[in-house]
Each structure stands twice: as C-alpha cells, then as structure tokens.
Tab-separated table of C-alpha atoms and ligand atoms in Angstrom:
chain	number	residue	atom	x	y	z
A	1	MET	CA	104.277	63.783	102.711
A	2	PHE	CA	103.540	65.351	99.648
A	3	GLN	CA	105.267	63.684	96.340
A	4	PRO	CA	106.110	66.829	93.391
A	5	PRO	CA	104.284	65.034	90.495
A	6	ASP	CA	106.588	64.227	87.676
A	7	PRO	CA	108.232	67.637	85.726
A	8	VAL	CA	106.259	66.832	82.521
A	9	ARG	CA	103.016	67.015	84.630
A	10	PHE	CA	104.063	69.596	86.174
A	11	GLN	CA	105.210	71.579	83.128
A	12	GLU	CA	102.044	70.735	81.612
A	13	ILE	CA	100.009	71.480	85.235
A	14	LEU	CA	101.416	75.130	85.232
A	15	ASP	CA	100.815	75.797	81.675
A	16	ASP	CA	96.979	75.258	81.953
A	17	ILE	CA	96.666	77.111	85.273
A	18	VAL	CA	97.869	79.697	83.626
A	19	ASP	CA	96.504	79.560	80.599
A	20	ARG	CA	92.696	80.073	81.857
A	21	MET	CA	93.867	82.856	83.798
A	22	ARG	CA	93.993	84.870	80.890
A	23	PHE	CA	90.450	83.924	80.216
A	24	GLU	CA	89.292	84.852	83.294
A	25	THR	CA	87.113	88.526	83.381
A	26	GLU	CA	87.404	88.741	87.206
A	27	ARG	CA	91.182	90.465	87.392
A	28	GLY	CA	91.074	93.067	89.986
A	29	ALA	CA	92.420	96.641	90.169
A	30	ALA	CA	96.310	97.696	90.202
A	31	ALA	CA	97.512	99.122	93.620
A	32	SER	CA	96.990	103.076	92.542
A	33	TYR	CA	99.022	105.077	95.314
A	34	ILE	CA	102.113	104.371	93.098
A	35	PRO	CA	102.033	105.129	89.566
A	36	GLU	CA	104.657	102.384	89.109
A	37	LEU	CA	101.628	99.531	90.494
A	38	ALA	CA	99.556	101.861	88.850
A	39	ASP	CA	100.862	101.267	85.534
A	40	VAL	CA	100.785	97.671	85.546
A	41	SER	CA	99.247	95.489	83.053
A	42	LEU	CA	96.235	93.557	84.538
A	43	ASN	CA	97.284	91.210	82.010
A	44	ARG	CA	100.755	90.160	83.145
A	45	CYS	CA	100.942	86.522	84.959
A	46	GLY	CA	103.325	83.921	86.293
A	47	ILE	CA	103.430	80.956	88.512
A	48	ALA	CA	106.889	79.508	89.413
A	49	VAL	CA	107.969	76.705	91.664
A	50	ALA	CA	110.878	75.438	93.282
A	51	PRO	CA	110.886	71.972	94.600
A	52	LEU	CA	113.690	71.455	97.416
A	53	GLY	CA	115.949	69.545	95.153
A	54	GLY	CA	114.994	69.897	92.024
A	55	PRO	CA	114.946	72.929	89.291
A	56	VAL	CA	113.031	75.927	88.857
A	57	LEU	CA	109.911	75.292	86.967
A	58	SER	CA	107.780	78.019	86.055
A	59	SER	CA	104.864	79.530	83.447
A	60	GLY	CA	103.287	82.742	82.259
A	61	ASP	CA	105.577	85.773	83.035
A	62	SER	CA	107.859	83.902	85.436
A	63	ALA	CA	110.678	85.927	84.813
A	64	VAL	CA	109.543	89.453	85.172
A	65	PRO	CA	110.254	91.498	87.739
A	66	PHE	CA	107.835	92.965	89.229
A	67	SER	CA	107.676	95.181	93.211
A	68	ILE	CA	107.784	93.069	95.957
A	69	GLN	CA	105.788	95.305	98.838
A	70	SER	CA	105.232	93.374	101.531
A	71	ILE	CA	106.730	89.928	100.465
A	72	SER	CA	109.356	91.697	102.000
A	73	LYS	CA	108.961	91.201	105.182
A	74	ILE	CA	109.461	87.823	105.288
A	75	PHE	CA	112.735	88.533	104.904
A	76	SER	CA	113.398	91.613	107.227
A	77	LEU	CA	112.088	89.463	109.800
A	78	VAL	CA	114.609	87.191	108.859
A	79	LEU	CA	117.467	89.350	110.371
A	80	ALA	CA	115.435	91.019	112.799
A	81	LEU	CA	115.161	87.276	114.144
A	82	GLY	CA	118.779	86.875	113.646
A	83	HIS	CA	119.478	89.856	115.375
A	84	VAL	CA	117.364	89.863	118.539
A	85	GLY	CA	115.344	86.561	118.614
A	86	ALA	CA	113.059	85.767	120.729
A	87	ALA	CA	113.292	89.612	122.426
A	88	LEU	CA	111.671	90.513	119.071
A	89	TRP	CA	108.473	89.283	120.530
A	90	GLN	CA	108.335	92.207	123.637
A	91	ARG	CA	108.131	94.665	120.764
A	92	VAL	CA	106.035	93.221	118.343
A	93	GLY	CA	102.432	89.848	118.975
A	94	ARG	CA	102.201	87.175	116.595
A	95	GLU	CA	98.602	87.535	116.619
A	96	PRO	CA	96.063	87.663	113.271
A	97	SER	CA	95.127	91.784	113.547
A	98	GLY	CA	91.800	91.753	111.562
A	99	ASP	CA	92.574	94.953	110.450
A	100	PRO	CA	93.721	97.143	107.049
A	101	PHE	CA	97.503	96.182	106.865
A	102	ASN	CA	98.486	100.075	107.854
A	103	SER	CA	95.725	100.709	110.002
A	104	ILE	CA	96.693	102.564	113.289
A	105	VAL	CA	93.246	102.329	115.009
A	106	GLN	CA	94.533	98.800	116.755
A	107	LEU	CA	97.986	100.856	117.436
A	108	GLU	CA	96.159	103.532	119.557
A	109	PHE	CA	94.398	100.615	121.452
A	110	GLU	CA	97.541	99.012	122.353
A	111	ARG	CA	99.726	100.888	123.294
A	112	GLY	CA	102.404	100.928	120.223
A	113	LYS	CA	102.651	97.898	119.877
A	114	PRO	CA	101.654	95.819	116.476
A	115	ARG	CA	99.897	92.918	116.418
A	116	ASN	CA	102.413	91.023	114.313
A	117	PRO	CA	105.402	91.538	111.652
A	118	PHE	CA	103.596	91.729	108.600
A	119	ILE	CA	101.211	94.286	109.196
A	120	ASN	CA	102.581	97.382	108.733
A	121	PRO	CA	103.085	98.812	112.202
A	122	GLY	CA	104.778	94.980	112.201
A	123	ALA	CA	107.041	95.442	109.741
A	124	ILE	CA	108.371	99.260	110.682
A	125	VAL	CA	109.401	97.896	114.359
A	126	VAL	CA	111.379	95.219	112.378
A	127	SER	CA	112.975	98.112	110.252
A	128	ASP	CA	113.929	100.120	113.301
A	129	ILE	CA	116.018	96.752	114.387
A	130	ILE	CA	117.600	96.359	110.908
A	131	THR	CA	118.570	100.039	111.418
A	132	LEU	CA	120.281	99.733	114.812
A	133	LYS	CA	122.106	96.863	113.734
A	134	SER	CA	123.226	97.183	110.785
A	135	ARG	CA	123.880	100.820	109.687
A	136	GLU	CA	122.874	100.381	106.644
A	137	ALA	CA	124.369	101.650	103.335
A	138	ALA	CA	121.833	102.820	101.076
A	139	GLU	CA	122.925	101.355	97.865
A	140	ASN	CA	123.645	97.473	100.232
A	141	HIS	CA	120.573	97.323	101.949
A	142	PRO	CA	120.320	93.861	104.344
A	143	VAL	CA	117.265	93.148	102.888
A	144	LEU	CA	118.651	93.658	99.316
A	145	GLN	CA	121.156	91.478	100.031
A	146	LEU	CA	119.325	88.890	101.659
A	147	CYS	CA	117.201	87.957	98.898
A	148	GLN	CA	120.157	88.278	96.849
A	149	ASP	CA	122.065	85.289	99.135
A	150	LEU	CA	119.060	83.222	99.097
A	151	ALA	CA	118.052	83.383	95.682
A	152	ASP	CA	121.656	82.642	94.152
A	153	ASP	CA	121.009	86.044	92.474
A	154	HIS	CA	123.230	89.054	92.233
A	155	THR	CA	120.704	90.486	90.004
A	156	ILE	CA	117.599	91.664	92.479
A	157	TYR	CA	118.269	94.821	92.785
A	158	VAL	CA	115.344	98.622	94.274
A	159	ASN	CA	113.364	100.094	92.108
A	160	GLU	CA	114.547	103.680	92.771
A	161	ASN	CA	111.471	104.897	91.016
A	162	VAL	CA	109.393	103.242	92.974
A	163	PHE	CA	111.186	103.912	95.958
A	164	GLN	CA	111.206	107.735	95.288
A	165	SER	CA	107.192	107.395	94.863
A	166	GLU	CA	106.985	105.651	98.505
A	167	VAL	CA	109.048	108.000	100.092
A	168	ALA	CA	106.708	110.570	98.289
A	169	THR	CA	103.793	108.755	99.635
A	170	GLY	CA	104.505	107.452	102.513
A	171	ASP	CA	102.487	110.070	105.481
A	172	ARG	CA	100.558	107.310	106.900
A	173	ASN	CA	103.737	104.683	107.747
A	174	ARG	CA	105.036	107.724	109.282
A	175	ALA	CA	102.216	108.566	111.516
A	176	LEU	CA	102.982	104.858	112.489
A	177	ALA	CA	106.329	105.069	113.363
A	178	TYR	CA	105.403	107.940	115.017
A	179	PHE	CA	103.060	107.049	117.054
A	180	MET	CA	105.453	104.027	118.256
A	181	LEU	CA	107.887	106.544	118.723
A	182	ALA	CA	105.807	108.233	121.121
A	183	GLU	CA	105.016	105.244	123.306
A	184	GLY	CA	109.388	103.969	122.983
A	185	ASN	CA	108.546	101.333	120.325
A	186	ILE	CA	110.692	103.166	117.453
A	187	GLU	CA	114.674	103.829	118.508
A	188	CYS	CA	115.995	105.036	115.366
A	189	ASP	CA	115.159	107.732	113.766
A	190	VAL	CA	111.747	107.981	112.260
A	191	ARG	CA	112.870	108.471	108.990
A	192	GLN	CA	115.860	106.563	108.161
A	193	VAL	CA	113.243	103.614	109.994
A	194	THR	CA	110.901	104.226	107.887
A	195	GLU	CA	112.924	104.879	104.055
A	196	SER	CA	114.261	101.959	105.093
A	197	TYR	CA	111.038	99.706	105.176
A	198	PHE	CA	110.306	101.862	101.963
A	199	ARG	CA	113.523	100.291	100.507
A	200	GLN	CA	112.434	96.730	101.503
A	201	CYS	CA	109.253	97.244	99.373
A	202	SER	CA	110.703	98.586	96.107
A	203	ILE	CA	112.542	95.597	95.792
A	204	GLU	CA	111.965	93.774	92.823
A	205	MET	CA	112.009	90.030	91.854
A	206	SER	CA	110.450	87.650	89.260
A	207	CYS	CA	108.026	84.595	90.439
A	208	GLN	CA	110.769	82.327	89.662
A	209	GLN	CA	113.746	84.560	92.101
A	210	LEU	CA	110.830	84.469	94.946
A	211	ALA	CA	110.497	80.749	94.974
A	212	LEU	CA	114.078	80.082	94.791
A	213	ALA	CA	114.611	82.857	98.020
A	214	THR	CA	111.577	81.557	100.124
A	215	ARG	CA	112.400	77.454	99.237
A	216	PHE	CA	114.317	77.996	102.927
A	217	LEU	CA	111.043	78.577	104.598
A	218	ALA	CA	109.910	74.531	102.460
A	219	ALA	CA	112.831	73.202	104.079
A	220	GLY	CA	112.213	73.674	107.265
A	221	GLY	CA	115.567	75.503	108.031
A	222	ASN	CA	117.615	72.254	106.790
A	223	ASP	CA	118.919	74.893	103.776
A	224	LYS	CA	122.690	75.467	103.948
A	225	GLY	CA	122.336	79.291	102.360
A	226	ALA	CA	119.526	80.126	105.380
A	227	SER	CA	121.328	78.472	108.681
A	228	ARG	CA	123.587	81.604	108.472
A	229	PHE	CA	121.298	83.630	108.891
A	230	GLY	CA	120.392	81.944	111.634
A	231	VAL	CA	117.191	80.452	110.020
A	232	THR	CA	116.852	77.061	112.459
A	233	PRO	CA	114.039	74.375	111.585
A	234	GLU	CA	112.118	75.694	114.334
A	235	ARG	CA	112.663	79.065	113.721
A	236	ALA	CA	111.206	78.266	109.651
A	237	ARG	CA	108.219	76.645	110.975
A	238	ARG	CA	107.412	79.770	113.555
A	239	ILE	CA	107.417	81.748	110.304
A	240	ASN	CA	105.664	80.089	108.567
A	241	SER	CA	102.698	80.404	111.014
A	242	LEU	CA	103.162	83.419	110.658
A	243	MET	CA	103.000	83.780	107.205
A	244	MET	CA	99.192	81.390	107.691
A	245	THR	CA	97.893	82.999	110.521
A	246	CYS	CA	98.914	86.631	109.309
A	247	GLY	CA	100.742	86.771	105.843
A	248	CYS	CA	97.001	87.836	103.593
A	249	TYR	CA	96.315	91.030	105.804
A	250	ASP	CA	93.129	90.710	107.198
A	251	ALA	CA	91.888	87.782	104.848
A	252	SER	CA	94.522	85.105	106.532
A	253	GLY	CA	91.671	83.017	107.352
A	254	GLU	CA	89.974	83.370	103.957
A	255	VAL	CA	93.371	82.480	101.831
A	256	ALA	CA	93.804	79.951	105.247
A	257	PHE	CA	90.671	78.046	103.747
A	258	ARG	CA	91.542	78.208	100.066
A	259	VAL	CA	94.956	77.390	100.121
A	260	GLY	CA	95.821	75.841	103.502
A	261	LEU	CA	99.721	76.913	103.690
A	262	PRO	CA	101.481	79.634	104.863
A	263	CYS	CA	101.286	82.523	102.368
A	264	LYS	CA	102.628	86.114	101.965
A	265	SER	CA	101.504	88.505	99.752
A	266	GLY	CA	102.129	92.120	98.994
A	267	VAL	CA	100.306	94.810	96.544
A	268	GLY	CA	102.538	94.309	94.013
A	269	GLY	CA	100.284	91.972	92.578
A	270	GLY	CA	102.685	88.673	93.934
A	271	ILE	CA	102.102	85.737	96.691
A	272	VAL	CA	104.359	83.580	98.189
A	273	ALA	CA	103.329	79.674	98.936
A	274	ILE	CA	105.199	77.234	101.282
A	275	VAL	CA	104.641	73.597	101.037
A	276	PRO	CA	106.538	72.274	104.029
A	277	GLY	CA	108.830	69.471	103.300
A	278	VAL	CA	107.909	69.835	99.284
A	279	ALA	CA	108.315	73.254	97.654
A	280	SER	CA	108.460	77.008	97.688
A	281	LEU	CA	106.033	78.677	95.462
A	282	ALA	CA	105.643	82.310	94.101
A	283	ALA	CA	102.716	83.162	91.284
A	284	TRP	CA	101.884	87.209	90.504
A	285	SER	CA	99.301	88.849	88.376
A	286	PRO	CA	98.472	93.150	89.899
A	287	GLY	CA	95.160	92.876	89.907
A	288	LEU	CA	93.799	93.596	93.499
A	289	ASP	CA	91.148	92.273	96.231
A	290	GLU	CA	89.788	95.245	97.863
A	291	LYS	CA	92.472	93.085	100.556
A	292	GLY	CA	94.656	93.988	98.392
A	293	ASN	CA	95.614	90.492	98.142
A	294	SER	CA	96.214	89.083	94.246
A	295	VAL	CA	92.895	88.059	92.508
A	296	LEU	CA	94.830	85.459	89.967
A	297	ALA	CA	97.919	84.450	91.799
A	298	LEU	CA	95.598	83.302	94.683
A	299	LYS	CA	93.107	81.522	92.442
A	300	ALA	CA	96.554	80.334	90.596
A	301	ILE	CA	98.060	79.068	93.786
A	302	GLU	CA	94.839	77.569	94.706
A	303	GLU	CA	93.695	75.878	91.784
A	304	LEU	CA	97.632	74.230	91.967
A	305	THR	CA	97.837	73.435	95.322
A	306	ARG	CA	94.346	71.519	94.981
A	307	ARG	CA	95.181	70.249	91.701
A	308	LEU	CA	98.225	68.090	93.686
A	309	GLY	CA	96.160	68.080	96.652
A	310	TRP	CA	99.144	70.663	98.863
A	311	SER	CA	97.376	71.566	102.146
A	312	VAL	CA	99.228	71.395	105.611
A	313	PHE	CA	95.724	69.911	107.067
B	1	DON	O1	103.510	99.803	103.304
B	1	DON	C1	102.809	100.291	102.283
B	1	DON	O2	102.006	101.272	102.631
B	1	DON	C2	102.941	99.845	100.705
B	1	DON	N1	105.166	99.837	100.289
B	1	DON	C3	102.386	98.969	100.810
B	1	DON	C4	103.199	97.866	101.597
B	1	DON	C5	101.926	95.967	100.863
B	1	DON	O3	102.239	95.189	100.299
B	1	DON	C6	100.936	96.093	102.266
B	1	DON	N2	101.004	96.044	103.213
B	1	DON	N3	101.716	95.785	104.336
C-alpha cells in the first residue's frame, strides 16, 4: 500500500511540478471547435490531490474552474449503472476502441453498440438511460447534481455559453445518436439525449473540486457519499478498470504505459487519475496533443506518480 508523503514535502513536490511546467515549450493546442475552449490561455496549469482521509493539496491554477468535457463521462456512468446496473453492458461494450472518441466507422461495423462508455456514442447511450430514468429539469441536470454532491460543493455549475456552443457544433454527436436510434440503441428523443450529453460536458470544475468528486474511486466504493449512488467496491473497481483501458481515447494504452493508473481526460484539458486506496488526482492545462489529451496535465501526473512511486503495477 502506498503512503502519501508528509504534507509539507507533498506541497513542495506539487509546487515544483507546476513550476517546471511553466518552462515547457511543447504545450499542445487548445481545442478549437468552440470559442470558449479555444480562448483559454495555454499558460494555465493546476494540480490537486485528494488523499483518502486528508485535506486536498494543490498548486498552480488548481482553484480555477474549467470545462470538464469528457471527464463528465465518469459521473454519467455512475448514474446509469445506478439506474440499470449490469444491464448497461447489453447496450455498451467494455473494450478500448483504438479509434478517435467521435468516430462513426466502428459504430457501423458493430451495429450501433458502442465499444465503451467513454467514447462519445457510449456516453450518448448512457445519457439516453439517464434521460429515460430521471426526467431531468434543465437547471438541475443529474450529472451536475452528482458532481456537486460528491464534491460537497454546490457552487459547481454548467457554463451556458459552452452548452450553447456544444449544441451549435454538435452535428457529429447527433449523427452518432441517430445512427444508434436506427439500430435500436436509443430510446428517447435524440435532441433531448444529445442536449443532456452536451450539458454534462459543459460543467465547469476546478482541479480541487474534481479531485474531491472522484475520491470515491480511490476509496474503492468505501465512501459514504458514493454508496448513496450505488457505488459498491466492485463497481468502483470496474469503473477504474474502464478508465485504465478506455479513459484517454485512443491514447489509453500510451497513458497506461506512462502513468499506470486509471485516468480520464477531457478536451477542456483536464485529466483525473486514481491511485486506488490512496488518493485521487486532477490536473489541468488547456493545450492538447493530437489525440485530445492535455500535454501538460499528463506530464504533471506522470511526474507526480513517478516521484511518489504511485502505479497500480
Ligand atoms: O462531444 C464532444 O464532441 C465534445 N463535447 C468533446 C468531449 C470530450 O472531451 C472528448 N470526448 N470524448
């Protein structure tokens, strides 16, 4: 079992990592498909760690809210599993896709059953389940509610401008949803389902809030907050497994190689990593690599886990 270092040493390590990131010249490029993401400064960089049973430690821009985008797929998966349990796996697979997160090709070959819940079509099926079960009100999206409850922070919000831009640029996601509708894998209205998906992508959280909201996965489901949502130790293990194999799009293998922890990234530049039994981590910097993962957030997590010897292997 890994132990976190003492808090003073830990803080020094986090500050040192963020300092080093300032000098990195290879910073990637911010997502360009909507202005709200394209306009964020590439100089932003933050990291936060939520150890089990201890206060959050953080450095850099760790209190600045950013667009969580695909990281929301962890929370929507928790809700859908809470609603339908293992029946989810009849509609969504559990294999890495090896394809970009918004690819249509594989979906056609596989008759409308997405490879996993962390690529867009998988997350859209998950949204279909949530839409059917929770009759959401637009102001009170169930994924937002879950994030607020898990982080115990009701200041977490949906950025309405991001949401409007996601809707305006969302034809490819609607195409994925219509294709799955044609294959019998979507039950609700496509517009309603995709808007639910866009809304969860538009939630904004800081690294500190994200580390807190995902700590239940490090606790292996032994967490009062998460057990209210049906997250048993077995379910937490399985979500972690999916994050390890599918959490960083078609770079999941590379991230497992470099970090060796369950991770989930989003095109807002955030990455969450879970050290089972020890802590949850969140890092953010908006510049992405060609696969859509944050260059500096990944580097920061890699550096931290290397220095602390944190890996599930
Ligand atoms: O679905 C989309 O196209 C955007 N909201 C991107 C979400 C994301 O982070 C990458 N998707 N897996």
